[in-house]
Coordinates of C-alpha atoms and ligand atoms in Angstrom, one line a residue:
X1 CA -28.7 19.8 -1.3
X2 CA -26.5 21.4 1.3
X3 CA -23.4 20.2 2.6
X4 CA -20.5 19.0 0.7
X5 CA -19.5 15.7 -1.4
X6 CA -16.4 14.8 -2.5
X7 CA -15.6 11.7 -5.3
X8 CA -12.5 10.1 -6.2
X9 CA -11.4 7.7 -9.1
X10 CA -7.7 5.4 -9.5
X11 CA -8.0 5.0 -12.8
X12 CA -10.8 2.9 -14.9
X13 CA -9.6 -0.6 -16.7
X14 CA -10.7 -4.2 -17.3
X15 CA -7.8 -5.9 -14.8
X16 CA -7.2 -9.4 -15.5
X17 CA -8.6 -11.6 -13.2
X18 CA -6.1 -13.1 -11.8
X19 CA -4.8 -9.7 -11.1
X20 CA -7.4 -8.3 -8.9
X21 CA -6.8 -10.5 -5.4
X22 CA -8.1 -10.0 -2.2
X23 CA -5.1 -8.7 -1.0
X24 CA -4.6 -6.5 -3.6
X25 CA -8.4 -5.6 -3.7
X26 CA -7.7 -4.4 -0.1
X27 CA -4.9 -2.3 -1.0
X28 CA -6.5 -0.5 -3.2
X29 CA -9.4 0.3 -1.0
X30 CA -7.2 1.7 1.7
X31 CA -5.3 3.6 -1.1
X32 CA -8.7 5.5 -1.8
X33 CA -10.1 5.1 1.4
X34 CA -7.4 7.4 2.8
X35 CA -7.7 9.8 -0.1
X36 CA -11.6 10.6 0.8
X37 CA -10.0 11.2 4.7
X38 CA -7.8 13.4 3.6
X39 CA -10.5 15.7 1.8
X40 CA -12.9 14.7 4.4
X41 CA -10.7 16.3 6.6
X42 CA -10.8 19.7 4.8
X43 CA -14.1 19.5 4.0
X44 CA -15.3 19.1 7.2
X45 CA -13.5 21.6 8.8
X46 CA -15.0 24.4 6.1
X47 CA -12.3 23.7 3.5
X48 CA -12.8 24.4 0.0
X49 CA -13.4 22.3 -2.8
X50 CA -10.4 23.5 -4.4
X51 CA -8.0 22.5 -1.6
X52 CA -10.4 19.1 -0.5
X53 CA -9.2 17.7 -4.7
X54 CA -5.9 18.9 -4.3
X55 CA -5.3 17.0 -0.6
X56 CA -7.2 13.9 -2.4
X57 CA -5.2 13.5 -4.7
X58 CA -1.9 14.3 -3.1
X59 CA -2.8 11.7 -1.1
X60 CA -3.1 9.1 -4.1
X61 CA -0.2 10.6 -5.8
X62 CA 2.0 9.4 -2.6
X63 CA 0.6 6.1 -2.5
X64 CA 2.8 3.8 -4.8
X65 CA -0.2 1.3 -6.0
X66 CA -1.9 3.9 -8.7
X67 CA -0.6 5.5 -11.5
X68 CA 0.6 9.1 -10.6
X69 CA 3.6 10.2 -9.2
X70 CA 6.1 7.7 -7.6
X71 CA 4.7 4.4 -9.6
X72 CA 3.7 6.4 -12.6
X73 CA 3.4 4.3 -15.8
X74 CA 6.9 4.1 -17.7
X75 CA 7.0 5.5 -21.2
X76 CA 8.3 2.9 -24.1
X77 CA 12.1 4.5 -22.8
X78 CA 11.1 3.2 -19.7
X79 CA 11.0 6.8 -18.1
X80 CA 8.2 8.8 -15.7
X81 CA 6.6 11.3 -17.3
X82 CA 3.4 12.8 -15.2
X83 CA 0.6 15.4 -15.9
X84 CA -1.8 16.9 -13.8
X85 CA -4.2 19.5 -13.6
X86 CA -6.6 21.4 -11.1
X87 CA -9.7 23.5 -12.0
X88 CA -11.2 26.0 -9.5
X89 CA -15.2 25.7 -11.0
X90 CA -16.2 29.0 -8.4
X91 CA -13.4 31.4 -9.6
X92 CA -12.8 29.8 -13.1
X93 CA -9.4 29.2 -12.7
X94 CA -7.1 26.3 -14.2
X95 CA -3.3 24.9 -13.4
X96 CA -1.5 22.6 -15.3
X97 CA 1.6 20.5 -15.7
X98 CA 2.4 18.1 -18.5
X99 CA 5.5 15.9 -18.8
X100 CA 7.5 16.5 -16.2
X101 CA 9.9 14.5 -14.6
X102 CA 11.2 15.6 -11.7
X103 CA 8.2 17.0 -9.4
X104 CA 7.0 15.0 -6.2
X105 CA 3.4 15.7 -6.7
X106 CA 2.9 17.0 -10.0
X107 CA -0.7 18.4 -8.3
X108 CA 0.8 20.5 -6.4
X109 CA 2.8 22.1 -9.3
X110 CA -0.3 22.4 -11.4
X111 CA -1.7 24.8 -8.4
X112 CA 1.1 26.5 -8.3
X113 CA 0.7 27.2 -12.1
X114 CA -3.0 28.6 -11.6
X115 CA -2.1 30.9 -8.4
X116 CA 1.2 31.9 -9.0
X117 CA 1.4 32.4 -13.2
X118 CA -0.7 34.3 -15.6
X119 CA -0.7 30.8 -17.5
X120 CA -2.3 27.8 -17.5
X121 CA -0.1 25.0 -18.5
X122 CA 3.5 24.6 -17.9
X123 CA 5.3 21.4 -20.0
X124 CA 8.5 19.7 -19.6
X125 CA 11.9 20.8 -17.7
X126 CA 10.9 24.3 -17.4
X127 CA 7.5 23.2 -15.7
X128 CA 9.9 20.7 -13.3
X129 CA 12.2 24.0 -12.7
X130 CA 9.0 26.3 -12.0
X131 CA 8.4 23.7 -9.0
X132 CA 11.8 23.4 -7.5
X133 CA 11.9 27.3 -7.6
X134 CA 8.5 27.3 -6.1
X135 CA 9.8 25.3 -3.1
X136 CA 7.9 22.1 -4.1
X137 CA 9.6 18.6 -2.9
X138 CA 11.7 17.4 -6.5
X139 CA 13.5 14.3 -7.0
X140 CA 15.4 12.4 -9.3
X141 CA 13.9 10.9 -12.2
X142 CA 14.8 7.9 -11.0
X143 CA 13.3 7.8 -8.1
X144 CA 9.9 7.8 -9.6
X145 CA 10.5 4.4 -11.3
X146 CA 9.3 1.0 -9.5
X147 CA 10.3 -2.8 -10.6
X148 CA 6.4 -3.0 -11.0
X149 CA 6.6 -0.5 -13.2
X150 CA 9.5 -2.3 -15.0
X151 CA 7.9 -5.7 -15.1
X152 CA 4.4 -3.7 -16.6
X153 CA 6.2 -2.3 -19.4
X154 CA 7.5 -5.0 -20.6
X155 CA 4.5 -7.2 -20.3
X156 CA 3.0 -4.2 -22.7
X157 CA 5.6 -5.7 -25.3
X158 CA 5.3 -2.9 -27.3
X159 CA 1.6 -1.8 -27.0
X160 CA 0.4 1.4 -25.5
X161 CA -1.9 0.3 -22.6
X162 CA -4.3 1.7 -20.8
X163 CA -2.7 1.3 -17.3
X164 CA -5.7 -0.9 -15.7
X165 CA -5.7 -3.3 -19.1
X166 CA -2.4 -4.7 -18.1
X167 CA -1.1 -7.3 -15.6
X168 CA -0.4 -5.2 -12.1
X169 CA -2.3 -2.4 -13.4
X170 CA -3.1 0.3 -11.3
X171 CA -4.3 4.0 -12.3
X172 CA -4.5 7.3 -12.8
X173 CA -6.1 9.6 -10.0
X174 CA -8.5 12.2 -9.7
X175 CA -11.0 13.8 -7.5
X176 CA -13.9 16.4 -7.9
X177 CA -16.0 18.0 -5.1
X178 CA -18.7 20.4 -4.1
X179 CA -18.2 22.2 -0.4
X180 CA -20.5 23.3 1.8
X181 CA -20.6 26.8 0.1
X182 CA -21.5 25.2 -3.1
X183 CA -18.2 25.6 -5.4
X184 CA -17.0 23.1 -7.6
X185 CA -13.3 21.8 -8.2
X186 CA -11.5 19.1 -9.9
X187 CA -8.6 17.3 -10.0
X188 CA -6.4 14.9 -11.9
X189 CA -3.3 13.1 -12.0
X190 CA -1.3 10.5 -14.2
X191 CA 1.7 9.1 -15.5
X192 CA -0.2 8.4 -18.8
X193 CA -0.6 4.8 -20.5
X194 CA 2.5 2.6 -20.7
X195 CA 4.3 3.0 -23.3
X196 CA 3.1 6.1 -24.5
X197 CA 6.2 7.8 -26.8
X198 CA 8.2 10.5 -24.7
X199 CA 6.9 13.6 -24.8
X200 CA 3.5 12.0 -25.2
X201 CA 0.8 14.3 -23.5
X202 CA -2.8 12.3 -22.2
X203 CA -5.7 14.3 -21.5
X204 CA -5.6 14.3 -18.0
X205 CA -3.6 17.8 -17.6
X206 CA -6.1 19.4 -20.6
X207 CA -8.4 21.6 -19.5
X208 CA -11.6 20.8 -20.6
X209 CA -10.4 17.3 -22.3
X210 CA -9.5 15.3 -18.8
X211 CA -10.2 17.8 -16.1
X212 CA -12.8 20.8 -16.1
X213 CA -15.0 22.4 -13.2
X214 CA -17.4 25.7 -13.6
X215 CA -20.7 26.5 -12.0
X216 CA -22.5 23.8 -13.4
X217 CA -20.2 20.4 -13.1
X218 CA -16.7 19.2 -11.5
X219 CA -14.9 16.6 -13.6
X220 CA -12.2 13.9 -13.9
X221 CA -11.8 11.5 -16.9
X222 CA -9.6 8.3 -16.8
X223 CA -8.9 6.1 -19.8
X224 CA -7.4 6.0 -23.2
X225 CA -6.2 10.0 -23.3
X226 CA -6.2 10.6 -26.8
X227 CA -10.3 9.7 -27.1
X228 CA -10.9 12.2 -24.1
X229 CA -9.1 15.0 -25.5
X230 CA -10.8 14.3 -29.1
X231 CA -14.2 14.6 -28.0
X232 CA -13.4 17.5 -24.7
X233 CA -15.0 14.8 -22.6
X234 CA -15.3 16.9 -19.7
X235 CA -16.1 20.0 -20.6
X236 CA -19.0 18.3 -22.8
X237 CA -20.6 16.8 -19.9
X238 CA -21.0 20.6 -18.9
X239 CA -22.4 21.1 -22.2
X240 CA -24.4 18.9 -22.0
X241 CA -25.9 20.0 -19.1
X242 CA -25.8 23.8 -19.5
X243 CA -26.7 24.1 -23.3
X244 CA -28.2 20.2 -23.3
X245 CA -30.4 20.4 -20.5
X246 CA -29.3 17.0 -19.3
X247 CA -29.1 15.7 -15.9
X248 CA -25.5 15.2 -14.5
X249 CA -26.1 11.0 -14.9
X250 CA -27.4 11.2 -18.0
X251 CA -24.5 14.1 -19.3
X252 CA -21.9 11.7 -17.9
X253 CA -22.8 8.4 -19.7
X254 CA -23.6 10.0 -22.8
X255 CA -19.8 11.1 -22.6
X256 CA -18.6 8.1 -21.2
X257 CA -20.5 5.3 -23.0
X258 CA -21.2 7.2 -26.4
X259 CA -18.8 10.4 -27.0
X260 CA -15.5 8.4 -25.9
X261 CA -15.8 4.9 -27.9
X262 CA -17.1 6.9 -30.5
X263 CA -13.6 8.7 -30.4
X264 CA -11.8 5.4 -30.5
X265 CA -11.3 4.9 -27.0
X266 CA -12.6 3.5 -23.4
X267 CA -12.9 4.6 -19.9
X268 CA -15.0 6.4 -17.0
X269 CA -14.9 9.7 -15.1
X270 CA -16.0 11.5 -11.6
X271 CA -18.3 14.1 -11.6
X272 CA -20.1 16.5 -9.2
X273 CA -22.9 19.0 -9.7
X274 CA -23.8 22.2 -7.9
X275 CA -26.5 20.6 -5.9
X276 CA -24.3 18.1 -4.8
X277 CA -25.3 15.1 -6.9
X278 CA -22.5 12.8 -7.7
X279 CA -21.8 10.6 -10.8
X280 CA -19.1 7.9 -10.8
X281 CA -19.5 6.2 -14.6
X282 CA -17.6 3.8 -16.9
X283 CA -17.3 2.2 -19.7
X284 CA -14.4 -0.6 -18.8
X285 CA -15.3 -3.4 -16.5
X286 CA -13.9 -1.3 -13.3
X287 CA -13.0 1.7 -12.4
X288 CA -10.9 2.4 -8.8
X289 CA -13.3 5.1 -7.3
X290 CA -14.8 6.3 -3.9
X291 CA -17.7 8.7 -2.7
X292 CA -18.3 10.5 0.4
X293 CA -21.0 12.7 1.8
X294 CA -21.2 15.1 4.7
X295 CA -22.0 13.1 7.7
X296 CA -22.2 10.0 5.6
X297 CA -19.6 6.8 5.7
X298 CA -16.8 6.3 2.7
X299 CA -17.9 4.3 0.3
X300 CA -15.2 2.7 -2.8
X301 CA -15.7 0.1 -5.1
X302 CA -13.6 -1.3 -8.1
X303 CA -15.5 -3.7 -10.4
X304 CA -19.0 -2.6 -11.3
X305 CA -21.5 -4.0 -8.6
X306 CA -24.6 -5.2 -8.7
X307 CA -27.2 -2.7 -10.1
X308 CA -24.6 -0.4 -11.7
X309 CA -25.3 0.8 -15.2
Ligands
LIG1 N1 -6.1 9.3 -19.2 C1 -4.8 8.9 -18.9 C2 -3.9 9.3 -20.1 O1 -4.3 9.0 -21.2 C3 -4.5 7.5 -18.6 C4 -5.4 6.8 -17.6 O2 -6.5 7.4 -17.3 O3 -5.1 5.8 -17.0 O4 -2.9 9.8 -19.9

């Protein structure tokens, strides 16, 4: 397969009902409808993968309705703390930051990180002081905090949620795509599940637990962090594939739907292969996610449809 591919996900979940109305369904759609533009547009103007995940999900970070940056999920102390990660598949390169505070689009940083550091993961204040040194747009701590985000945390009363389980859920980000040269990338971002313990760090900004790309696969988890990272749920659908001989589908739901409950947990991930083939899977009743092709028309979709596995 030639040409390029790009899919997105906003977080997996099972939102209450009454949660998920038309107006809000529509919100979200536009939310990841203008994240697959934005790598459409590198993409189609002979981008690469690397930079088509890390416009993608810039883009969702800036939008208030999911769960990374501004309108992150508040820890039990009722702060924002965000990871993020990106993986360059072709040159086998990772960036990473994990609980920061301070940094306007934590992606950004984590690229930063990769290109600019001999390391791969940058926590905490120093990580928000690498960015602001960098140049990267910072802001006050709370500035990232929303009265959504207020009301959610106390509605967890206590509980550490997985951001789409709770009432005005919304959801971690993350994108993964192939480009028309064939290299792979991934993405993710997150403020983590409500009410997580300061200092707590989710899989999302773990190479190889939430986020991994090589040769072989591009992918981003979402869901309950800790089961990711316990079973390297991204990483293993390479394995899978590489060392398992599995197809990308069947690599991604043996992860998703066996390796993940198995490690007491729940959710879905994005994945792309090197011919192009995409896989968008989940364990939870939904999962915010979109697809796009070369010359093909942006498709998203929350709740599993008709059909879907
Ligand atoms: N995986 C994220 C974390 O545990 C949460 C999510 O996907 O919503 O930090």
């Amino acid at each position: 397969m030639s040409g390029w591919t790009l899919a997105i996900h906003g977080g997996a979940g099972t939102p209450p009902a009454a949660e998920l109305t038309p107006a809000r369904e529509a919100a979200y759609r536009e939310g990841l409808l203008a994240a697959l533009a934005a790598g459409r547009a590198v993409l189609e103007g002979g981008g690469t993968a690397l930079d088509a995940v890390a416009e993608a999900v810039r883009s969702l970070e800036d939008c208030p309705l999911f769960n990374a940056g501004r309108g992150s999920a508040l820890t039990a102390a009722g702060r924002v703390e965000m990871d993020a990660a990106v993986m360059d598949g072709a040159a086998g390169r990772a960036g990473a930051v994990a609980a920061v505070t301070r940094i306007r689009n934590p992606v950004a940083a984590a690229r930063r990180v990769m290109e600019r550091t001999p390391h791969v993961l940058l926590v905490g204040p120093a990580a928000d002081a690498f960015a602001a040194a960098e140049g990267l747009a910072t802001e006050e701590p709370a500035w990232f905090v929303t009265a959504h985000r207020r009301a959610q945390l106390a509605a967890a009363a206590g509980r550490v949620a997985l951001d789409h389980d709770l009432p005005g859920s919304m959801g971690t980000v993350g994108a993964v795509a192939r480009d028309a040269a064939g290299r792979l990338a991934a993405a993710t971002s997150t403020g983590g599940m409500t009410g997580k313990r300061d200092g707590r760090v989710g899989d999302s900004p773990l190479i190889g637990a939430g986020t991994w790309a090589d040769g072989t696969v591009a992918v981003s988890c979402t869901g309950t962090g800790e089961a990711f990272i316990r079973c390297a749920a991204a990483h293993e659908v390479s394995a899978l594939m590489r060392l398992g001989g599995l197809g990308l589908r069947a690599a991604a739901e043996r992860v998703v739907l066996g390796r993940v409950p198995e490690s007491g947990g729940q959710g879905g991930l994005v994945a792309v292969d090197a011919a192009g083939a995409a896989a968008l899977v989940f364990g939870t009743a939904g999962m915010h996610r979109g697809l796009l092709r070369a010359g093909g028309a942006p498709e998203v979709a929350i709740l599993r449809g008709p059909g879907e596995p």
